[in-house]
Coordinates of C-alpha atoms in Angstrom, one line a residue:
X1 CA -7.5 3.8 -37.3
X2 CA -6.7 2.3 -33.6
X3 CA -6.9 -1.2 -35.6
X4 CA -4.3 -0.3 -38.2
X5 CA -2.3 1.9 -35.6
X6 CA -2.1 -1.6 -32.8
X7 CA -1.2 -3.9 -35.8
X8 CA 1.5 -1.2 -37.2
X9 CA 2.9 -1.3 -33.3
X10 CA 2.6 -4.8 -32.8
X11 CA 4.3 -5.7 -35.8
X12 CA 7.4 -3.0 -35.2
X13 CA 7.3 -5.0 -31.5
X14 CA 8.0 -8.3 -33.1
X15 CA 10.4 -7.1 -35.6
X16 CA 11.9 -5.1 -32.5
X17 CA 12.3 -8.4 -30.3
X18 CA 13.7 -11.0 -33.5
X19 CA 16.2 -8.1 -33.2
X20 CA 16.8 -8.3 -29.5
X21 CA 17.1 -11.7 -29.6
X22 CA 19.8 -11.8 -32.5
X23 CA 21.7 -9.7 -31.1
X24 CA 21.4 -11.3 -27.4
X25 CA 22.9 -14.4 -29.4
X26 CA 25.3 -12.6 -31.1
X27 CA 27.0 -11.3 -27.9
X28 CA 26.6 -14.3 -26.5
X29 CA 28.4 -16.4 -29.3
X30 CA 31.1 -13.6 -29.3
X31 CA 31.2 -13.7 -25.4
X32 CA 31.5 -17.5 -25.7
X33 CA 34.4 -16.8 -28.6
X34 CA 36.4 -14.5 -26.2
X35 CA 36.3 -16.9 -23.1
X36 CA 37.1 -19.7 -25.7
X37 CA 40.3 -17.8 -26.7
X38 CA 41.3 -17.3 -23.6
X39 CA 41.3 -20.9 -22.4
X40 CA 43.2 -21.7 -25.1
X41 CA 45.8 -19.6 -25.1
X42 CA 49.2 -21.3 -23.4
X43 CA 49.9 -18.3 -21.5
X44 CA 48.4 -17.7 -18.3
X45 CA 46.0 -14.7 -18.1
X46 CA 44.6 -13.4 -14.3
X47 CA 42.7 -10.3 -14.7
X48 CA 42.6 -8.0 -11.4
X49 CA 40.3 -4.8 -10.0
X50 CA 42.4 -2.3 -9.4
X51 CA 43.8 -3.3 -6.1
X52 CA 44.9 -6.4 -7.5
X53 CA 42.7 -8.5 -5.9
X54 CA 42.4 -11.5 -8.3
X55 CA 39.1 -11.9 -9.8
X56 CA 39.7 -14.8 -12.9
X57 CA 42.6 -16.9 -14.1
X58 CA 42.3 -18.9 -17.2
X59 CA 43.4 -22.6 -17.3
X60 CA 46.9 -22.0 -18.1
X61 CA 47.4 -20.1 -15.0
X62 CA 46.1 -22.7 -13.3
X63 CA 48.0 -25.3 -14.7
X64 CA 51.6 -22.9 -14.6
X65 CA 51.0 -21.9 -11.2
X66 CA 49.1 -24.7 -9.4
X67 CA 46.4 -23.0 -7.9
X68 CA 42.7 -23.1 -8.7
X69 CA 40.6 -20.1 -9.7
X70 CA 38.2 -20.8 -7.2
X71 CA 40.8 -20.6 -4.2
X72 CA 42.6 -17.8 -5.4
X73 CA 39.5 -15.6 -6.0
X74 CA 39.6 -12.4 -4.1
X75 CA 43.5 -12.8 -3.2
X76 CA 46.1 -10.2 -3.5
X77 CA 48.2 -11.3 -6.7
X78 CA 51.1 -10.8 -4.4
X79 CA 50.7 -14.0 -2.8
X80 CA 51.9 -15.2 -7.0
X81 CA 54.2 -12.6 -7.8
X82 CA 56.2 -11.1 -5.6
X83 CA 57.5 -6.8 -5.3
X84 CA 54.4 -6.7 -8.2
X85 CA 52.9 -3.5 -6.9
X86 CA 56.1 -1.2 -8.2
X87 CA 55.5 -2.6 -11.5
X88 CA 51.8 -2.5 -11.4
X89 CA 52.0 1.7 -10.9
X90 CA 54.8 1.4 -13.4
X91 CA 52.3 0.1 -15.8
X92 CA 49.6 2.0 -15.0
X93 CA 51.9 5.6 -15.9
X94 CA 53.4 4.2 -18.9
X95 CA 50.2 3.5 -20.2
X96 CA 48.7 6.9 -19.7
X97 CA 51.4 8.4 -21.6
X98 CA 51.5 5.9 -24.1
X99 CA 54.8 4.6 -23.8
X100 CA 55.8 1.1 -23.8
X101 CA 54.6 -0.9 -20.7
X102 CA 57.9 -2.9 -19.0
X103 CA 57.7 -6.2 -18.4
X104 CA 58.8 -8.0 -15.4
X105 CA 60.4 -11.4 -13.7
X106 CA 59.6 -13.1 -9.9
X107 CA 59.6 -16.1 -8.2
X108 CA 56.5 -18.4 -7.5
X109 CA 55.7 -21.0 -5.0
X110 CA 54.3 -23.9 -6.2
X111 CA 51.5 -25.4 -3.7
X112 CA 53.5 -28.4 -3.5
X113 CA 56.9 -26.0 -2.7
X114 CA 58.3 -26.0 -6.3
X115 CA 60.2 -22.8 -7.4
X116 CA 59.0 -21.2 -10.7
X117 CA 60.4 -18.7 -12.6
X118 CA 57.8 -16.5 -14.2
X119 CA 57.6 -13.9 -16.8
X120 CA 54.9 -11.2 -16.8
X121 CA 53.8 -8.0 -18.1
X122 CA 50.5 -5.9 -16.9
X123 CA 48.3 -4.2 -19.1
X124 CA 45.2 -1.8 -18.1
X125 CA 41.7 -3.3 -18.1
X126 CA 39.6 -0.5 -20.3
X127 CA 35.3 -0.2 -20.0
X128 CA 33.7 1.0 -23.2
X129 CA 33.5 4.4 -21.3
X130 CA 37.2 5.0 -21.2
X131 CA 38.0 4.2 -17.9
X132 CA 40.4 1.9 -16.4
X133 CA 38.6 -1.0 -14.2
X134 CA 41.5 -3.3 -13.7
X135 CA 44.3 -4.7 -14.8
X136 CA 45.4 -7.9 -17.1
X137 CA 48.2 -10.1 -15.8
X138 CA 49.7 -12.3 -18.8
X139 CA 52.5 -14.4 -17.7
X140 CA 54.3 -17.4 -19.0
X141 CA 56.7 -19.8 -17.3
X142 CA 60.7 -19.4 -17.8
X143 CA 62.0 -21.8 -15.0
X144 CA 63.0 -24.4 -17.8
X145 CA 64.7 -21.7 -20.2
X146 CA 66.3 -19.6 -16.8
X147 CA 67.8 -23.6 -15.9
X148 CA 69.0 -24.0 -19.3
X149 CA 70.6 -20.0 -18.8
X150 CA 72.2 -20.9 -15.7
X151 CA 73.8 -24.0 -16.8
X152 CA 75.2 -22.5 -19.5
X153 CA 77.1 -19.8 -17.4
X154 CA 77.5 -23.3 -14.8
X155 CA 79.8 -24.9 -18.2
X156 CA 81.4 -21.6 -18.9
X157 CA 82.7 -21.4 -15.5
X158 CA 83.4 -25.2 -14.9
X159 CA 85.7 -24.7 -18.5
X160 CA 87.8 -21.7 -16.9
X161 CA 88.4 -23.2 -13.9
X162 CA 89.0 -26.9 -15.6
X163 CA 92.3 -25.0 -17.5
X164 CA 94.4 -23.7 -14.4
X165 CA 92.9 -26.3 -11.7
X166 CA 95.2 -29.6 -12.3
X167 CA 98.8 -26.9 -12.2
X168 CA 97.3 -25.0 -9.3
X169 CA 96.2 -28.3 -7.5
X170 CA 99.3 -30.0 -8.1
X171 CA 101.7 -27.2 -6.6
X172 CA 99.8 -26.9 -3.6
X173 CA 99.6 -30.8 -3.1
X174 CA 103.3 -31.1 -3.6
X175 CA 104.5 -29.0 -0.8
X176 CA 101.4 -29.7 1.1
X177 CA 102.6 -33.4 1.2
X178 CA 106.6 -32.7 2.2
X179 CA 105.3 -30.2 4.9
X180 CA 102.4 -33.3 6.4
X181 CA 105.8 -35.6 6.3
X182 CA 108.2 -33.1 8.2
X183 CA 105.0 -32.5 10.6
X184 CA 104.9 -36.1 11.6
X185 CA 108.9 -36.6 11.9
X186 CA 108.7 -33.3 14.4
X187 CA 105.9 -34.9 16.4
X188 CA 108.1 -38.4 16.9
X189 CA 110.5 -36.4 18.4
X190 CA 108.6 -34.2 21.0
X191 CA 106.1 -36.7 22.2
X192 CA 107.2 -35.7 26.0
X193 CA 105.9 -31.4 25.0
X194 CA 101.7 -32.7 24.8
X195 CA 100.6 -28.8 24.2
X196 CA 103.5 -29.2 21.2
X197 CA 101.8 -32.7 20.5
X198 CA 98.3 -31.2 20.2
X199 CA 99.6 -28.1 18.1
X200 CA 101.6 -30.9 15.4
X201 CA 97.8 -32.6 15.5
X202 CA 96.2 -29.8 14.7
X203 CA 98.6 -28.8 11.9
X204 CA 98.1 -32.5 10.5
X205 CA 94.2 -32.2 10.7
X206 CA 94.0 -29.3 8.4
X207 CA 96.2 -30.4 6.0
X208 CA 94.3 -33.1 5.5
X209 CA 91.2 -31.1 5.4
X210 CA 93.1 -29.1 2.9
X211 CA 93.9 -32.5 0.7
X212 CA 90.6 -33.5 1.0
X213 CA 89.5 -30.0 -1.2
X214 CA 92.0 -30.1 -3.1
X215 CA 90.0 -33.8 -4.0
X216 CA 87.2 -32.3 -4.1
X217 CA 87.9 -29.6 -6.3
X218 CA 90.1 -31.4 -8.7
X219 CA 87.0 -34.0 -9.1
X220 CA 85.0 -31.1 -10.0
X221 CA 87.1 -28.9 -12.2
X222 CA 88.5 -31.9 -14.0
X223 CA 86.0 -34.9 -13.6
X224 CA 86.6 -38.8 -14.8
X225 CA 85.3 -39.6 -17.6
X226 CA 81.1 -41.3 -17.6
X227 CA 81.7 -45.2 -18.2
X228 CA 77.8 -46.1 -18.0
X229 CA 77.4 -49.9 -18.5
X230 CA 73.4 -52.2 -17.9
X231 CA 73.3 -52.1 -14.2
X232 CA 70.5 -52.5 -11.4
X233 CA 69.9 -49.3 -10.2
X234 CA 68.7 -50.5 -6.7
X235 CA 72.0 -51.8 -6.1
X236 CA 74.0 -48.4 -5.3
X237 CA 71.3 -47.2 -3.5
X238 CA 71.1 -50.2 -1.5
X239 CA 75.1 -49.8 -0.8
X240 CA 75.0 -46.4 0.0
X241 CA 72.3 -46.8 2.6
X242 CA 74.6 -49.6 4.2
X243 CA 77.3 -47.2 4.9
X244 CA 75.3 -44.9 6.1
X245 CA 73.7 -47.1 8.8
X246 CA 77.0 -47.7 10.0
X247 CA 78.1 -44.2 9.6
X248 CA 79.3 -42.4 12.5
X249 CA 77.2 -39.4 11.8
X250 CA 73.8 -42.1 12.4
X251 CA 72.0 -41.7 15.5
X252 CA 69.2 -44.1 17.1
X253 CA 66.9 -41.0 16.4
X254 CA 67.2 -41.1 12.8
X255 CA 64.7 -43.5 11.0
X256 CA 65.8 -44.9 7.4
X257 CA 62.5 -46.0 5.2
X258 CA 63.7 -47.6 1.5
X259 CA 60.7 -48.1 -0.9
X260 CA 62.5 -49.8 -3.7
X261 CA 60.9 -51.7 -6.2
X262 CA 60.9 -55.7 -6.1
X263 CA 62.0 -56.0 -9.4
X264 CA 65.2 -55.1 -10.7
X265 CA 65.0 -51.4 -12.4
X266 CA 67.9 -52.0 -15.2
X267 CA 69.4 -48.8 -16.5
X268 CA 73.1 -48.1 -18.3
X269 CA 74.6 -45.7 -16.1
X270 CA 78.6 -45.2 -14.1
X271 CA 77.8 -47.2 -11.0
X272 CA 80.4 -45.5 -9.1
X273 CA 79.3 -41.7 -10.3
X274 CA 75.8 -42.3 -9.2
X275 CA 77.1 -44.0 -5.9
X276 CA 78.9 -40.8 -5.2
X277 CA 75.3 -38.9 -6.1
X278 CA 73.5 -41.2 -3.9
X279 CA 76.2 -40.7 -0.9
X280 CA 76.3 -37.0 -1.1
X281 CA 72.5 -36.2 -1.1
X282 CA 72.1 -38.6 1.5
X283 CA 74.7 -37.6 4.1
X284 CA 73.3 -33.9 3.1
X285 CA 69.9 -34.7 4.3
X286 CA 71.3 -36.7 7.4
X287 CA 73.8 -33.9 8.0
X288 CA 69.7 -31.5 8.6
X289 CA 68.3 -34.2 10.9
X290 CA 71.2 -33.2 13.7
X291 CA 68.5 -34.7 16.6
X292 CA 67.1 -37.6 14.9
X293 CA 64.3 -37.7 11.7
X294 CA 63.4 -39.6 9.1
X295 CA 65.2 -40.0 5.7
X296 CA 62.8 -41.7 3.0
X297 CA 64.1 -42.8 0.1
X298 CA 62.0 -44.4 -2.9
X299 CA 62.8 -45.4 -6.5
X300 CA 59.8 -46.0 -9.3
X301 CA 60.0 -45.6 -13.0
X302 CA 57.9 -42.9 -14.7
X303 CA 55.3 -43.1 -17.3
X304 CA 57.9 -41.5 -19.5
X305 CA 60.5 -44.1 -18.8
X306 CA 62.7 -42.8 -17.1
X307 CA 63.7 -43.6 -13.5
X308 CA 63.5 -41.3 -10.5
X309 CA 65.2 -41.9 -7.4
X310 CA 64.0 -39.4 -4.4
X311 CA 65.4 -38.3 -1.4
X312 CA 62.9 -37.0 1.5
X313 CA 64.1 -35.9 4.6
X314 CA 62.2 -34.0 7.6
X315 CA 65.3 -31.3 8.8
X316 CA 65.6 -28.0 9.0
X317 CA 64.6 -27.2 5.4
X318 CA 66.8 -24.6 2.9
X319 CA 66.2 -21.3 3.0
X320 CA 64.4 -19.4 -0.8
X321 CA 68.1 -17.3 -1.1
X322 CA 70.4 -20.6 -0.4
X323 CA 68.5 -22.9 -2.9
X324 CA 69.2 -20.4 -5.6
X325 CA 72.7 -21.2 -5.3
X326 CA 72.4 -24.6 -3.9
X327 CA 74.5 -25.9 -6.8
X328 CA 77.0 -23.5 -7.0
X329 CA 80.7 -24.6 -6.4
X330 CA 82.4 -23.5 -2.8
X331 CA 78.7 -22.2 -1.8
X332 CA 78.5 -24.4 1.4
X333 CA 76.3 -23.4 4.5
X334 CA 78.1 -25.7 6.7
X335 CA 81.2 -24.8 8.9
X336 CA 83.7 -27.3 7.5
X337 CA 82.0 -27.8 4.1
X338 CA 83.8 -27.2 0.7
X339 CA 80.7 -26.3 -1.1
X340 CA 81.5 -28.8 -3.5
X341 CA 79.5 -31.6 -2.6
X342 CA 76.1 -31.0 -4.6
X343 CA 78.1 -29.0 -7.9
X344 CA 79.7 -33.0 -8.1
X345 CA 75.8 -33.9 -7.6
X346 CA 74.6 -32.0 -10.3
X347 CA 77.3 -32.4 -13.0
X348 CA 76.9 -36.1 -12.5
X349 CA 73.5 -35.9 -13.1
X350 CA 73.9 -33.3 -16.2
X351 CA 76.5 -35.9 -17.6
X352 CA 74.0 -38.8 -17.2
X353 CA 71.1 -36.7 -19.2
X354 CA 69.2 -36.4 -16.2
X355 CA 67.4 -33.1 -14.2
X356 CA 67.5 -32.5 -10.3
X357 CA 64.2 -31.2 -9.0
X358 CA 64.5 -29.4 -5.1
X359 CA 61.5 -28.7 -3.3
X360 CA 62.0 -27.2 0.7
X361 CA 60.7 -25.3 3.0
X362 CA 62.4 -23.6 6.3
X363 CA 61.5 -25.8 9.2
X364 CA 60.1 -28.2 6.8
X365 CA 62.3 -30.5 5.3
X366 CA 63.3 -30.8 1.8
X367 CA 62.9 -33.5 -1.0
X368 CA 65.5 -34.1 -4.0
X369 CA 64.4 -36.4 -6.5
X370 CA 66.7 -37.1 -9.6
X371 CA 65.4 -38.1 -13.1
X372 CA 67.2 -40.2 -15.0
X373 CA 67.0 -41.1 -18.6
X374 CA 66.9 -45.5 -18.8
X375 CA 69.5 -45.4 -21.9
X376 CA 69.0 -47.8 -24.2
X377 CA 67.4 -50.8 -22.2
X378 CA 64.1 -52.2 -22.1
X379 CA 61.8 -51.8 -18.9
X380 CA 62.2 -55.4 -18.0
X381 CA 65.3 -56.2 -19.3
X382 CA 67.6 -57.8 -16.6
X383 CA 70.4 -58.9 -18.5
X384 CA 72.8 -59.9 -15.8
X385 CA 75.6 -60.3 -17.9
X386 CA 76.1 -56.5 -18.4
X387 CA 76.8 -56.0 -15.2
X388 CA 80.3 -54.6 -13.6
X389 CA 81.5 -54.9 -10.1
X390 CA 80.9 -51.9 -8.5
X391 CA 83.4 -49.4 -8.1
X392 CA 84.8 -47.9 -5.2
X393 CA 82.5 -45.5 -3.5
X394 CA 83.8 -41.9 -3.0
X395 CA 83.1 -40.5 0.5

């Protein structure tokens, strides 16, 4: 009887531990499905304890935001998405009375400094027991689609101002030149009164600053038509850094480093347009070096093709709320700036099919780098015939 009894046991053991071990494979292969899904999903996915201290991110988070799981491990998720905690407790309520959980926007930094626009929505973390043990962070980037958004309203706004700029402009400029001319015929006459003499000079100073945004506007609302023709691009670059040298505004302090390619980089662009570009961005950055720095500019061609032209400087850096509207017409920081300067920047570059990308930090410096599309030339084509003379440069 304790024979048959041990062999009855023994046997129920083994049947007992094939089960065990099926079913240890079976959660694993289902465990190794789940992480498998996750990984592959394009969205990124962070999952939280309940004090949203980060404990995974899957590789699209990674690649959307960065940042390494293994650095971020243990950090708030604050540090990714900013004034999250309202809409985590949001969450949390919504989901205990079943309503619909709200999703939300922020801003993200880049390690590197590049803005992102994210979207994200929170969803509790439930144990087989019921119980909430964290929290589920899905998120997918919208900078490209919020870019595309914003230019939109940027064309809507550029077409209503386009229809009443030119009579506007005009009927200031006309009386704006007759009073500059009366101005000057008062000051022939009263050149023995010098505070009268300095008053006449400051009355012709501003009108000219008042022409000169009247230019500036009128190039905006209303610009010349794109006349791109086969051109080296090194050329207007190589011009633009000439003037500036001899600029005025150059000190001994500032330190100019060019890393342009040996060959020419042949591309069908508006010479003049993208001297203009090339001028503004940088007198901008020389304008942030006040006591001296150094402005490096370099030029390479991407894997894609296309040809990016960067602009870094070590100044002052833009503040996160003036880069949001860095771009916007008549949204200058500076004293005597129109705030026109980088909206004629960025149309130029729109026009030309390219993208601007901005990355700065307060106190840090910033770097600009335009991509442009090579048109319809080869990589090593360096057909000299093509060429134009180059166009006045606009200052």
């Amino acid at each position: 009887m304790v024979g048959f009894l041990a062999a009855r046991l023994a046997e129920q053991r083994a049947k007992s531990d094939d089960q065990l071990i099926a079913a240890t494979h079976a959660l694993a292969n289902l465990r190794a499905l789940h992480e498998r899904i996750i990984e592959s999903m394009r969205s990124g996915v962070i999952t939280t304890d309940l004090h949203g201290h980060i404990y995974s991110m899957n590789t699209a988070a990674e690649e959307i935001t960065g940042y390494s799981a293994r650095d971020l491990k243990g950090q708030q998720i604050s540090l990714l998405f900013k004034h999250i905690t309202e809409l985590i407790e949001a969450s949390l309520r919504a989901s205990a009375v079943g309503e619909i959980i709200p999703r939300g926007e922020s801003e993200c930094s880049k390690p590197d400094g590049t803005r992102l626009h994210l979207g994200f929505s929170i969803v509790p973390l439930v144990a087989e027991t019921g119980e909430t043990t964290g929290l589920v962070v899905t998120f997918q980037d919208l900078t490209h689609i919020r870019a595309l958004e914003e230019q939109s309203r940027r064309q809507d706004r550029l077409a209503a101002i386009g229809r009443v700029s030119a009579g506007i402009a005009h009927e200031i400029r006309n009386p704006l030149a007759a009073m500059r001319g009366s101005v000057q015929m008062l000051r022939a006459d009263m050149d023995d009164d010098p505070n009268s003499g300095e008053l006449m000079e400051i009355v012709l100073r501003e009108s000219d600053r008042l022409n000169r945004i009247i230019t500036d506007f009128l190039l905006y609302a209303r610009p010349r038509p794109c006349e791109p023709t086969i051109s080296d691009l090194r050329q207007p670059l190589r011009e633009v850094m000439a003037l500036l040298r001899n600029s005025p505004e150059t000190h001994p302090e500032h330190v100019f480093v060019e890393n342009l390619p040996s060959a020419p980089l042949m591309a069908c662009f508006d010479a003049a347009q993208l001297r203009q570009v090339f001028w503004n961005l940088a007198k901008n950055a020389l304008q942030a070096m006040p006591h001296g720095g150094t402005l490096s500019l370099s030029m390479t061609r991407t894997p894609a093709g296309h040809l990016q032209v960067s602009f870094v400087d070590t100044g002052c850096g833009i503040p996160s709320e003036q880069q949001e509207k860095m771009f916007e017409p008549f949204s200058s920081s500076k004293a005597n700036g129109t705030g026109l300067g980088l909206s004629i920047v960025y149309q130029i570059v729109q026009d030309h099919g390219g993208q601007i990308n901005v990355r700065s930090r307060e106190g840090a410096g910033t770097a600009i780098s335009l991509e442009l599309p090579a048109g319809n030339v080869a990589p090593d084509s360096t057909d000299a015939t093509a060429r134009k003379e180059p166009a006045p440069l606009y200052g």
